[in-house]
mmCIF file of C-alpha atoms in Angstrom:
data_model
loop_
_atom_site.group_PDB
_atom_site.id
_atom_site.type_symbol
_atom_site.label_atom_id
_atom_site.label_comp_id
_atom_site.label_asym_id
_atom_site.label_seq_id
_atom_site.Cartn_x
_atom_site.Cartn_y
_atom_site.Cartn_z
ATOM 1 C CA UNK A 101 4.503 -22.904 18.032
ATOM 2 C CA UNK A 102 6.230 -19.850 16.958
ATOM 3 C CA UNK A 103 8.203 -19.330 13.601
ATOM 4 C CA UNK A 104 10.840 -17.490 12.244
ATOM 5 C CA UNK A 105 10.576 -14.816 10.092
ATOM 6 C CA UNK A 106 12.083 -12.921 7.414
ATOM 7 C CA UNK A 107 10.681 -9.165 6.711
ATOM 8 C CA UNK A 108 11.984 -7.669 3.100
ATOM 9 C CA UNK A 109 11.318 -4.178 3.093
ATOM 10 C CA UNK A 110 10.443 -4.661 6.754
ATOM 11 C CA UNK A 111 10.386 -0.901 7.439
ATOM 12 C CA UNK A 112 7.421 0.402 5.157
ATOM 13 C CA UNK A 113 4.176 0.882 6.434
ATOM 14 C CA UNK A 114 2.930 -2.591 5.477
ATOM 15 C CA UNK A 115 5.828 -4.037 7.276
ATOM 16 C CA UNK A 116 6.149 -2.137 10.166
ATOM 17 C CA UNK A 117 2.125 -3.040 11.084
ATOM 18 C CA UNK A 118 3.376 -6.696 10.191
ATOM 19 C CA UNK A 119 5.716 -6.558 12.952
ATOM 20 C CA UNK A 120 3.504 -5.024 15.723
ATOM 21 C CA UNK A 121 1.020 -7.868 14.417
ATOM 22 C CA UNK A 122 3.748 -10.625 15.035
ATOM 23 C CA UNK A 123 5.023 -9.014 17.984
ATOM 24 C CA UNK A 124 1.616 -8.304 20.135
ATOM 25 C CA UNK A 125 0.555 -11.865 19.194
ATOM 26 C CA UNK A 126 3.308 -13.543 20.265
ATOM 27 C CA UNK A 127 3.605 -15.325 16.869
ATOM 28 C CA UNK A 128 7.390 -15.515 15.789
ATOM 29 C CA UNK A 129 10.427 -16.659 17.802
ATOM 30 C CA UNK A 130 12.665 -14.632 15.642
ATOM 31 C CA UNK A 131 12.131 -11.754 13.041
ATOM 32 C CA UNK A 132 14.700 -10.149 10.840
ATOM 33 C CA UNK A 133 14.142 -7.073 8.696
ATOM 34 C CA UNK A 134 16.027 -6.051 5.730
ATOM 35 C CA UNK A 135 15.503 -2.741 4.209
ATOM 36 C CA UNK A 136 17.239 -0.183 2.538
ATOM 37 C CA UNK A 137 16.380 2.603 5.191
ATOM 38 C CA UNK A 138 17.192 2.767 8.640
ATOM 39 C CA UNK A 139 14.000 2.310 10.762
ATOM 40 C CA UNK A 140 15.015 5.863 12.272
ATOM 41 C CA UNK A 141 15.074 7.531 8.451
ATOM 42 C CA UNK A 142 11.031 6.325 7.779
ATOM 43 C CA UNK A 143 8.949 8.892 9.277
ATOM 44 C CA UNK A 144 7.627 6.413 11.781
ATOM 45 C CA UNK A 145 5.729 7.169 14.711
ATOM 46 C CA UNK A 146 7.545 6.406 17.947
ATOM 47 C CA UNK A 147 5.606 3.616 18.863
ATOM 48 C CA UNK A 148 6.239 2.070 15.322
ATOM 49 C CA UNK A 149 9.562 2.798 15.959
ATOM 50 C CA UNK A 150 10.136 1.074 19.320
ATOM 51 C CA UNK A 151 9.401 -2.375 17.701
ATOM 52 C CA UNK A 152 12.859 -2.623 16.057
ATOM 53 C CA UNK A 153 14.259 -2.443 19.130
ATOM 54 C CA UNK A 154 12.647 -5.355 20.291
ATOM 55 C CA UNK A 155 15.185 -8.234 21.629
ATOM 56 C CA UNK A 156 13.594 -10.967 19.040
ATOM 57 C CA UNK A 157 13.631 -7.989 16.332
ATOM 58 C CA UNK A 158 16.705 -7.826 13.819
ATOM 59 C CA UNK A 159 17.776 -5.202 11.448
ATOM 60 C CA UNK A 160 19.728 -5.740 8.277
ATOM 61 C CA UNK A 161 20.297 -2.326 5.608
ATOM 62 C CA UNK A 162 20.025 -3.926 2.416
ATOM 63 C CA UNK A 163 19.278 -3.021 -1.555
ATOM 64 C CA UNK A 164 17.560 -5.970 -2.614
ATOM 65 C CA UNK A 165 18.254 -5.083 -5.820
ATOM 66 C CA UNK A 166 21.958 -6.634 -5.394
ATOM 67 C CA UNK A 167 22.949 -9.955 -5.343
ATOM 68 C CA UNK A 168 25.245 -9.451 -2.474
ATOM 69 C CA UNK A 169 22.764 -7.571 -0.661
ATOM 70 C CA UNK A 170 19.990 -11.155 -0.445
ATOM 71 C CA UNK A 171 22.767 -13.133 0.516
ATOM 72 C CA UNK A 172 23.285 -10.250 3.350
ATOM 73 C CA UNK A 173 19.477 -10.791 3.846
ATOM 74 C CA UNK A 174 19.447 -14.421 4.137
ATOM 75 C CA UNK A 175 22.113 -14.830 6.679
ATOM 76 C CA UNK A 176 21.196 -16.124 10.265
ATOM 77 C CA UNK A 177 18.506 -18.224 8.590
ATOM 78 C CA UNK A 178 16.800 -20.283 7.943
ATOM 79 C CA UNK A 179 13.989 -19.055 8.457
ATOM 80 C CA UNK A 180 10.178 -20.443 7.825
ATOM 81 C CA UNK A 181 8.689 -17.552 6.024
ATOM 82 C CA UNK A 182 9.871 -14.896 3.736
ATOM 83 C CA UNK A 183 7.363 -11.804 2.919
ATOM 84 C CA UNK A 184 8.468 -9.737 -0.009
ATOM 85 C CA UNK A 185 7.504 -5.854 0.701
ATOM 86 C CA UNK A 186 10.773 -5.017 -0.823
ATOM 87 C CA UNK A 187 9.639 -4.027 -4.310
ATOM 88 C CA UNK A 188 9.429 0.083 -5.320
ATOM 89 C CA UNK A 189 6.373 1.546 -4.842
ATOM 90 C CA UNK A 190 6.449 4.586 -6.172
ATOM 91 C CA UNK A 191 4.071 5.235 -9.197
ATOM 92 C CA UNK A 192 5.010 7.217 -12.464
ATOM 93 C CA UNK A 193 8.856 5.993 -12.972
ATOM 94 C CA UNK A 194 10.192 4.046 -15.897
ATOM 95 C CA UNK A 195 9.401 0.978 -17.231
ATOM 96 C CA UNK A 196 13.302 0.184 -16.396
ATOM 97 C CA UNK A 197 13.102 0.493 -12.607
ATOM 98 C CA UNK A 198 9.756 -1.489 -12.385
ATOM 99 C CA UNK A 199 11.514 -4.049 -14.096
ATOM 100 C CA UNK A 200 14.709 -3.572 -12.228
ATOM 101 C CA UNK A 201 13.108 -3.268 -8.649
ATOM 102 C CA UNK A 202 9.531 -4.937 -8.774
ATOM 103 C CA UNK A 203 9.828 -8.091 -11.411
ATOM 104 C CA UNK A 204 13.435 -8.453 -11.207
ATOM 105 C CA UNK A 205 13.847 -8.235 -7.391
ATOM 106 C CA UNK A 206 10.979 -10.555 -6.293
ATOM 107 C CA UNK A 207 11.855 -13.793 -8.430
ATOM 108 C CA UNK A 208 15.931 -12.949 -7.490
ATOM 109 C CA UNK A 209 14.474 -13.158 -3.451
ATOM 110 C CA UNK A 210 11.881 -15.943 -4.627
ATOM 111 C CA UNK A 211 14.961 -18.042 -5.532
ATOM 112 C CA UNK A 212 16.778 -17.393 -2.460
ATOM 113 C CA UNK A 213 14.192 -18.615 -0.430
ATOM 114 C CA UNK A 214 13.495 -21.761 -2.329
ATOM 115 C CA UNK A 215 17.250 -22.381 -2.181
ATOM 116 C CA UNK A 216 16.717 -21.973 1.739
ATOM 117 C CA UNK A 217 13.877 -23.979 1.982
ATOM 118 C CA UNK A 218 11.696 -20.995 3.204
ATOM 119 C CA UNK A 219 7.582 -20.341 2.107
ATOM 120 C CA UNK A 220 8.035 -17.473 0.321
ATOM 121 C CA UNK A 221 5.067 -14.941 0.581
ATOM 122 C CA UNK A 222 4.296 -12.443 -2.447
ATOM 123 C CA UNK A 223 2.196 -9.186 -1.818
ATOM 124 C CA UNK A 224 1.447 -8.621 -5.418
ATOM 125 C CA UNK A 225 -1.139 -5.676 -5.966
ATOM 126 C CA UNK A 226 -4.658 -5.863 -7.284
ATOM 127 C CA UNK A 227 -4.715 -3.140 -10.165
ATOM 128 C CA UNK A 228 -3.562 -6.186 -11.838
ATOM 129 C CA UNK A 229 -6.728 -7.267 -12.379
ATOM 130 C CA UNK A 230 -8.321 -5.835 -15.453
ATOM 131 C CA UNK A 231 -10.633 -2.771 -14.414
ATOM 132 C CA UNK A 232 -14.667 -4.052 -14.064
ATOM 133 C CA UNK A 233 -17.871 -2.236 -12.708
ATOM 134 C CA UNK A 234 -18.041 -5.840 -10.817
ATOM 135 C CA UNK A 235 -15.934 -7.465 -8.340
ATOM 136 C CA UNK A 236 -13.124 -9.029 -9.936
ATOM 137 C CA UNK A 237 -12.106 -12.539 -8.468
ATOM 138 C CA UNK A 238 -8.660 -13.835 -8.459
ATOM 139 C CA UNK A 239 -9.639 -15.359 -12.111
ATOM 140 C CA UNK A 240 -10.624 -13.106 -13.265
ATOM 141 C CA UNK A 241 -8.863 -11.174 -16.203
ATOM 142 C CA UNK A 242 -5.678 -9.407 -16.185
ATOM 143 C CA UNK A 243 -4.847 -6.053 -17.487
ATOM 144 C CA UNK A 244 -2.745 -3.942 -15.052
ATOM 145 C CA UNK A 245 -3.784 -0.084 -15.023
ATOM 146 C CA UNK A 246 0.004 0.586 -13.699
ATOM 147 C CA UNK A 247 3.429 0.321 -14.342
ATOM 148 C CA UNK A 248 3.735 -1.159 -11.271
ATOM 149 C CA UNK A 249 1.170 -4.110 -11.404
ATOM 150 C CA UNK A 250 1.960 -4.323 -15.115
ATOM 151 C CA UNK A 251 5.786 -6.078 -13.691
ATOM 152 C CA UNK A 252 4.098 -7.609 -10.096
ATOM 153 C CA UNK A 253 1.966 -9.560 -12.849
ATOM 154 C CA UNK A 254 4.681 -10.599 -14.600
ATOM 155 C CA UNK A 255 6.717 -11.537 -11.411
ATOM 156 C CA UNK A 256 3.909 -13.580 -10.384
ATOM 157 C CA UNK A 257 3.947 -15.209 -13.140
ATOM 158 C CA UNK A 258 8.188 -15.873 -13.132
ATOM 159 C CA UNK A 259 6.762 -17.198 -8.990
ATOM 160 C CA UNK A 260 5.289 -20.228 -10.952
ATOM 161 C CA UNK A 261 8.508 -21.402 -12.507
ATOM 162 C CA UNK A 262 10.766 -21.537 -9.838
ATOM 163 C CA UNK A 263 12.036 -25.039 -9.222
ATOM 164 C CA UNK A 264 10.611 -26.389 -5.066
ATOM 165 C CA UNK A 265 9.336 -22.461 -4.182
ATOM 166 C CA UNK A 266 6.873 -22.821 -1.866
ATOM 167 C CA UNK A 267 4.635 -19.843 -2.595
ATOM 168 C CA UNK A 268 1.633 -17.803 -1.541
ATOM 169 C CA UNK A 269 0.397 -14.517 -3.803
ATOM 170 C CA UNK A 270 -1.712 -11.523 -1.866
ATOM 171 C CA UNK A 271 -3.235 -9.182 -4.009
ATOM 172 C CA UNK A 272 -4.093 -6.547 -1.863
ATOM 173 C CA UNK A 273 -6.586 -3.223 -3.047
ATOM 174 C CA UNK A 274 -5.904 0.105 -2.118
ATOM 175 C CA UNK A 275 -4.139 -0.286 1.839
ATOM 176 C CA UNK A 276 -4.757 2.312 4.224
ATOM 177 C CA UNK A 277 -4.451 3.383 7.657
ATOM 178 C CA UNK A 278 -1.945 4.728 9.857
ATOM 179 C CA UNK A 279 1.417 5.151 8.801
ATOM 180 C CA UNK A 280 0.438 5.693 4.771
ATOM 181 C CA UNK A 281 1.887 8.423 4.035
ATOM 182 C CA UNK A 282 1.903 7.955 -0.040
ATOM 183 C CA UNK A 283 -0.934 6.364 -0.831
ATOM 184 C CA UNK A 284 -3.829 7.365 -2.600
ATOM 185 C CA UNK A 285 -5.860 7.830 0.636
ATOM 186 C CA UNK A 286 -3.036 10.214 2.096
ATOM 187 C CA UNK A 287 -3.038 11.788 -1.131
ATOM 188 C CA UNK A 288 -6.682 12.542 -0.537
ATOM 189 C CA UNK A 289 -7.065 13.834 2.963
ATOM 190 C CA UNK A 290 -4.290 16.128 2.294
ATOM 191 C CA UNK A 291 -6.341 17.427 -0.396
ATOM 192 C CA UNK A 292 -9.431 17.958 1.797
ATOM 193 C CA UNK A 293 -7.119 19.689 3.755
ATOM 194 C CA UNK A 294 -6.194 21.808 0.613
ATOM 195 C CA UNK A 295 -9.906 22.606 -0.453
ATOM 196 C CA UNK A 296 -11.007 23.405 3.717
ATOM 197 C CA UNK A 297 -7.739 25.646 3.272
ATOM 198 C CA UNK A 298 -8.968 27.792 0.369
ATOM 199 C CA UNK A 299 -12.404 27.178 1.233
ATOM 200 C CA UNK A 300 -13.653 25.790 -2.397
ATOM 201 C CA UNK A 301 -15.253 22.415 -3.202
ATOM 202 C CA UNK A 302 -13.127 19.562 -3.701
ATOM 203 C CA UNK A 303 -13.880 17.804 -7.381
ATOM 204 C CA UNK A 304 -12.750 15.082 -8.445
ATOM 205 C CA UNK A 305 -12.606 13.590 -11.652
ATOM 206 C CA UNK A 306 -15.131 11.105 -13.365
ATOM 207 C CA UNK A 307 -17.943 10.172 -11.000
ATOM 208 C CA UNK A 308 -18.607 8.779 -7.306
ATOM 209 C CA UNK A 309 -19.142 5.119 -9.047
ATOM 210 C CA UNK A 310 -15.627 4.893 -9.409
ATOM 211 C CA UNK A 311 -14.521 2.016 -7.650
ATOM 212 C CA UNK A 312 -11.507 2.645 -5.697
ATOM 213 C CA UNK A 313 -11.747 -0.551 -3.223
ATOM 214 C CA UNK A 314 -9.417 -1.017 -0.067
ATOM 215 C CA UNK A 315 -8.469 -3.159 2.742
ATOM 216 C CA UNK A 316 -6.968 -2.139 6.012
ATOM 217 C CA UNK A 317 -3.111 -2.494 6.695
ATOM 218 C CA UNK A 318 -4.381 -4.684 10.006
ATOM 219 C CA UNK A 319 -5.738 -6.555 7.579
ATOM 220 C CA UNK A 320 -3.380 -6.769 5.435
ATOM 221 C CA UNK A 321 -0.668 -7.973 8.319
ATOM 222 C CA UNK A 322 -2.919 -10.667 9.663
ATOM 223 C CA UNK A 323 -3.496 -12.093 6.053
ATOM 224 C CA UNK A 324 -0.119 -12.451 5.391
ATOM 225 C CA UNK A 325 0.500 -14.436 8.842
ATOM 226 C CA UNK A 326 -2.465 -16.518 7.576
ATOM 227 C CA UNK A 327 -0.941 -16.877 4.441
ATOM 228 C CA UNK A 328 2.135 -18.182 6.153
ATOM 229 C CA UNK A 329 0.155 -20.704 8.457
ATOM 230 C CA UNK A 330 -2.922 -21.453 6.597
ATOM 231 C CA UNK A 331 -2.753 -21.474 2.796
ATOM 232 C CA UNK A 332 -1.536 -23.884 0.775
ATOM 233 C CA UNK A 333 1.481 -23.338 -1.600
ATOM 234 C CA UNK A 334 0.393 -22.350 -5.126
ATOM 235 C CA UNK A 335 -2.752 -20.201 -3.707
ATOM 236 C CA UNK A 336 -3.479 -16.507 -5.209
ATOM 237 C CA UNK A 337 -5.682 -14.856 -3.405
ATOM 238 C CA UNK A 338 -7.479 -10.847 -3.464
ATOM 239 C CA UNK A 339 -7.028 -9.094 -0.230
ATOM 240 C CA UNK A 340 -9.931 -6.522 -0.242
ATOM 241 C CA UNK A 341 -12.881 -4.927 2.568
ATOM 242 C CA UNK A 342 -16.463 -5.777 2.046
ATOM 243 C CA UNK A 343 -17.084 -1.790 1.967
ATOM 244 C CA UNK A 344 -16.791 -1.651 -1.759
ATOM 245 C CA UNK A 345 -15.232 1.901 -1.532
ATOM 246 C CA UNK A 346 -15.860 4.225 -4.264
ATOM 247 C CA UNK A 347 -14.721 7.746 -5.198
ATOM 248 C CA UNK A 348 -17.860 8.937 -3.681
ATOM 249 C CA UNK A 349 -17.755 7.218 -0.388
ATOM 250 C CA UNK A 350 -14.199 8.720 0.019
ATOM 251 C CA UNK A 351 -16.059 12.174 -1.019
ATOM 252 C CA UNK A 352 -18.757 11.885 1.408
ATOM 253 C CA UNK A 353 -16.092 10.452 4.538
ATOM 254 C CA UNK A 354 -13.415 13.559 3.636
ATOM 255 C CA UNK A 355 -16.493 16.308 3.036
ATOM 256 C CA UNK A 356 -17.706 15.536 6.491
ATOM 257 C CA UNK A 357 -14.260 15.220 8.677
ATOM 258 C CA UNK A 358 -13.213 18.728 7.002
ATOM 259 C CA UNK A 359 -16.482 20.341 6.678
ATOM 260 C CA UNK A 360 -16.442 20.709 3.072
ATOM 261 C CA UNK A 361 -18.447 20.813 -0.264
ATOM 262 C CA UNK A 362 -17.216 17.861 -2.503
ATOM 263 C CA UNK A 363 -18.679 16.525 -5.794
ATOM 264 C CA UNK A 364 -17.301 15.243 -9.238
ATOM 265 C CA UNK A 365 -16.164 17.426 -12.152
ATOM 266 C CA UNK A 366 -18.448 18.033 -15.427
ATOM 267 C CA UNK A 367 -18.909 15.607 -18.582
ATOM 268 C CA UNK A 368 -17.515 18.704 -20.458
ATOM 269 C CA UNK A 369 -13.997 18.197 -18.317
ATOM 270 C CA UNK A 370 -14.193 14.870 -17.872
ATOM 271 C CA UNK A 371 -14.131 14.411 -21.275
ATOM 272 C CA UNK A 372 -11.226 16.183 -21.837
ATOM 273 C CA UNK A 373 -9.653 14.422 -19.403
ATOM 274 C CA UNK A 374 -9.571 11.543 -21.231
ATOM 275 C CA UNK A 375 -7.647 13.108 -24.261
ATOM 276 C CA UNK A 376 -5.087 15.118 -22.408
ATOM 277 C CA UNK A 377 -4.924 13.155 -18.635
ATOM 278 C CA UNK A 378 -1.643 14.027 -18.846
ATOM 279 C CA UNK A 379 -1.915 17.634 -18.936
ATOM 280 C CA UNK A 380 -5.095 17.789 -16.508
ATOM 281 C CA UNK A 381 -3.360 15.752 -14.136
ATOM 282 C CA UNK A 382 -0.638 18.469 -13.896
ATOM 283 C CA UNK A 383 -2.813 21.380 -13.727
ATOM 284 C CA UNK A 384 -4.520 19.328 -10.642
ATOM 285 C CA UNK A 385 -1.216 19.152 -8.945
ATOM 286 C CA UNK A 386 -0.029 22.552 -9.637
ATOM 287 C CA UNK A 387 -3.285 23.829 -7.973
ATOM 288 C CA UNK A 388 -2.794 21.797 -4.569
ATOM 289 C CA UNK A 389 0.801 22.239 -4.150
ATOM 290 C CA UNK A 390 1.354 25.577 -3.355
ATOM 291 C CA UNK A 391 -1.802 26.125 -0.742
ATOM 292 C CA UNK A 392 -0.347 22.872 1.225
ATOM 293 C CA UNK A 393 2.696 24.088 1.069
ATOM 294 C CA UNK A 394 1.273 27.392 2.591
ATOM 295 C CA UNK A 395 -1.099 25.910 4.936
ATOM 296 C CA UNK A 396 1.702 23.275 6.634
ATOM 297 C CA UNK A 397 4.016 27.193 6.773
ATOM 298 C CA UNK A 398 1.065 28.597 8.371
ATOM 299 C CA UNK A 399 1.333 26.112 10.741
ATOM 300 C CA UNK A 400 5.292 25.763 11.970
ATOM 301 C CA UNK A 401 5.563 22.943 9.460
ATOM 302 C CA UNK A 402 8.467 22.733 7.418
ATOM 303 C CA UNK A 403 9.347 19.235 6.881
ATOM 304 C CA UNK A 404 6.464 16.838 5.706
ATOM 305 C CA UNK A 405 6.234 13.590 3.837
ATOM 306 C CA UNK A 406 2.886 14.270 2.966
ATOM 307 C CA UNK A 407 1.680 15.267 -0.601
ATOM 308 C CA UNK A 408 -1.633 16.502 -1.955
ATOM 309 C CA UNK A 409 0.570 14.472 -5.272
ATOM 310 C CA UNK A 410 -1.634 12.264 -7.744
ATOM 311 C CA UNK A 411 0.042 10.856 -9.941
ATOM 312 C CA UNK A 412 -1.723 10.139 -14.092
ATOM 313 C CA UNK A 413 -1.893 6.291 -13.316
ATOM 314 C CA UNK A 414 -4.330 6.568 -10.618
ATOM 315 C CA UNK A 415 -6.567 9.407 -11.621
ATOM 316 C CA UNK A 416 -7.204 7.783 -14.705
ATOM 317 C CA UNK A 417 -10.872 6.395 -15.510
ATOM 318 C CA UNK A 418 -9.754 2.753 -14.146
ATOM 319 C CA UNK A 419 -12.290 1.030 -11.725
ATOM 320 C CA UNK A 420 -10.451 -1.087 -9.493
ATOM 321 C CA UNK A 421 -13.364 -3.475 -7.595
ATOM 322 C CA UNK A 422 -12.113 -6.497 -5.904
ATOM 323 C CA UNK A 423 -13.994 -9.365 -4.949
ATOM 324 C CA UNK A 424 -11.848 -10.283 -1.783
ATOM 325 C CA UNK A 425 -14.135 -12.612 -0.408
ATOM 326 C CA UNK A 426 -12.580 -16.164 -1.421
ATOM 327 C CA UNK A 427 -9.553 -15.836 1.390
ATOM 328 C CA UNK A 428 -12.333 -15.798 4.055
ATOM 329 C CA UNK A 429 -13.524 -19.948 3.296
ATOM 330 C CA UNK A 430 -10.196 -20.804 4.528
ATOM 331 C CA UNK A 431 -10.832 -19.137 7.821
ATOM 332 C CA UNK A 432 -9.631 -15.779 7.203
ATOM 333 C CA UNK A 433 -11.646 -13.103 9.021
ATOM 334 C CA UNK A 434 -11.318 -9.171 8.092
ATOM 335 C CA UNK A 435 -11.746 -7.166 10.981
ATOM 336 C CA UNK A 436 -12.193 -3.472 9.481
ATOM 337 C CA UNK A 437 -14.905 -4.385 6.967
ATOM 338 C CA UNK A 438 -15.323 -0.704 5.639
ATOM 339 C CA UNK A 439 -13.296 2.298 5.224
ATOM 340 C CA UNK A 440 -15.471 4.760 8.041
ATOM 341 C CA UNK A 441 -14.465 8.255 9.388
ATOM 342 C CA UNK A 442 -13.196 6.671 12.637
ATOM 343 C CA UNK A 443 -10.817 5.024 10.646
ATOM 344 C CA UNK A 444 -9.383 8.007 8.799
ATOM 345 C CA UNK A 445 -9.275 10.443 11.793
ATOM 346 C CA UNK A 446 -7.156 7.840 13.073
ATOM 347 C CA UNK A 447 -4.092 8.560 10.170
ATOM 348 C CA UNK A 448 -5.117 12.597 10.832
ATOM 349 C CA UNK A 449 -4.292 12.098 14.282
ATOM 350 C CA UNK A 450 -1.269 10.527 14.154
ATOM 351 C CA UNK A 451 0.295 13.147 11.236
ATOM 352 C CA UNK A 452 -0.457 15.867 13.716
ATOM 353 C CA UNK A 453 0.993 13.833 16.002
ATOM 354 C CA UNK A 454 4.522 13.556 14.209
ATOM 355 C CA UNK A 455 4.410 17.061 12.866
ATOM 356 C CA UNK A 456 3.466 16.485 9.296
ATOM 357 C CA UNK A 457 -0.254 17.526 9.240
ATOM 358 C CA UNK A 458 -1.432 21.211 9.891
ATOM 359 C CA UNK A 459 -4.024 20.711 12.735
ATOM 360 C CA UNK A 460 -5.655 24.355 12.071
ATOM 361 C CA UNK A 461 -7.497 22.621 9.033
ATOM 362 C CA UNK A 462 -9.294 20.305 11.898
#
């Protein structure tokens, strides 16, 4: 039987892979979306695009940050399930907005859908985990290596004390596939594209241990429809790929699509790294900025979302390994098991595609 749905932040690239999810299964009788951008305004690919035109697909413009504006969300319920995508995800901004936007946000939506009688569905973020050499389980202990995860941990924990909210917490790793534009995998192929661009080798810091674990954004769509269906309120669970990704298995994927040399940089500046990240982190940035910005020129492109940008928080010395196996013994299946070349060329195909990725470097 098909449910109802209501998207928060319905137009990001989690949400908009939701929707296509929903939609091509025939799962939901209605979905409604409320964002704070126009679907139009998100750098979507047409055929991302084209779903909020469908005829059981609503759109509501919304700041979820307002009271007025959840009310605004809520009407033409109820609705079965609520997914909360809503929160900022930005790195590198004040404590203030994190609290504001992330912790503040979720448990004001939280309460609107336990006053509507809705399961409410949390994708919370797995660098709140503390950082291991081992797969971390969801019991594992907590110690957020961001701002971010530092207030999703303490609106998960604000989830528990809400009076008859029926909950379910995700805790996806590092998503990726078509349509990120932001992440730290986008962040990385534009700087192969850099390094092919000036023809040097690509280093990164620390060394190709590094756990840096993801999950596809399929998979991250079909877990939270699972979520909805399957999992019990009350249940916390790690949404990661088998793959175990690492810092050099990104490396070795991104050396061979570009044709490049990469590797890790020395003890000697690693170690220095770790006194002044700040600093290093800047000098990083200021070194891939201005050959993208060249190389997209070079190419006709003048308008790009994409940024060869990392911010301190995630180039810091933090493993982030998650164990997501537990999901899968309540009948959860991933389907992309491994982060593979295929996979990437995909998101490289479909910048070109949309204008925002110099096809020269290719």
């Amino acid at each position: 039987m098909s449910s109802s749905y209501l998207i928060l932040g319905g137009c990001g690239f989690i949400g908009r892979h939701l929707i296509k999810y929903l939609l091509d299964e025939k799962l939901a009788s209605k979905i409604k979306v409320a964002d704070r951008t126009l679907p139009m305004m998100c750098n979507m690919h047409d055929s991302y695009e084209a779903l909020y035109d469908n005829e059981i697909v609503t759109f509501k413009q919304a700041d979820l940050s307002r009271a007025d504006h959840i009310e605004r969300a809520f009407e033409d319920g109820p609705f079965d399930f609520v997914i909360n995508l809503a929160a900022e995800t930005k790195l590198g901004l004040a404590e203030t907005e994190y609290k504001d936007k992330v912790q503040g946000l979720t448990v004001n939506v939280a309460k609107a859908a336990a006053a509507a009688g809705s399961k409410f569905i949390e994708v919370s973020d797995a660098r709140v985990l503390k950082p291991s050499k081992k797969p971390a389980p969801e019991d594992a202990s907590k110690d957020p290596t961001t701002n971010l995860a530092k207030f999703k941990l303490a609106a998960e924990a604000e989830l528990t004390q809400i009076p008859d909210l029926q909950y379910v917490i995700l805790r996806p790793a590092v998503v990726y596939g078509p349509g990120d534009q932001n992440g730290v995998i986008a962040s990385r192929l534009v700087c192969a594209a850099v390094y092919k661009h000036l023809g040097e080798k690509m280093k990164f810091l620390w060394d190709g241990k590094l756990g840096i674990n993801t999950v596809h954004v399929t998979d991250v769509a079909r877990a939270i429809v699972h979520a909805c269906k399957e999992l019990p309120s009350g249940a916390v669970y790690n949404i990661a790929d088998s793959g175990c990704t690492t810092a050099g298995s990104i490396n070795e994927i991104l050396g061979n699509m570009f044709g490049i040399k990469t590797g890790f940089v020395s003890a000697v500046e690693n170690t220095a790294a770790k006194m002044k990240l700040s600093m290093v982190t800047g000098i990083v940035n200021d070194k891939h900025l201005k050959p993208w910005a060249e190389l997209c020129k070079k190419d006709g492109i003048f308008d790009t979302p994409l940024s060869p940008f990392l911010d301190k928080e995630v180039l810091g010395n933090n493993h982030l390994n998650v164990d997501g196996t537990a999901i899968t013994a309540t009948g959860f299946k991933y389907r992309v098991t491994q982060m593979t070349e295929g996979k990437l060329r995909q998101m490289v195909n479909e910048y070109v595609e949309q204008g925002f990725f110099p096809k020269s470097v290719l």
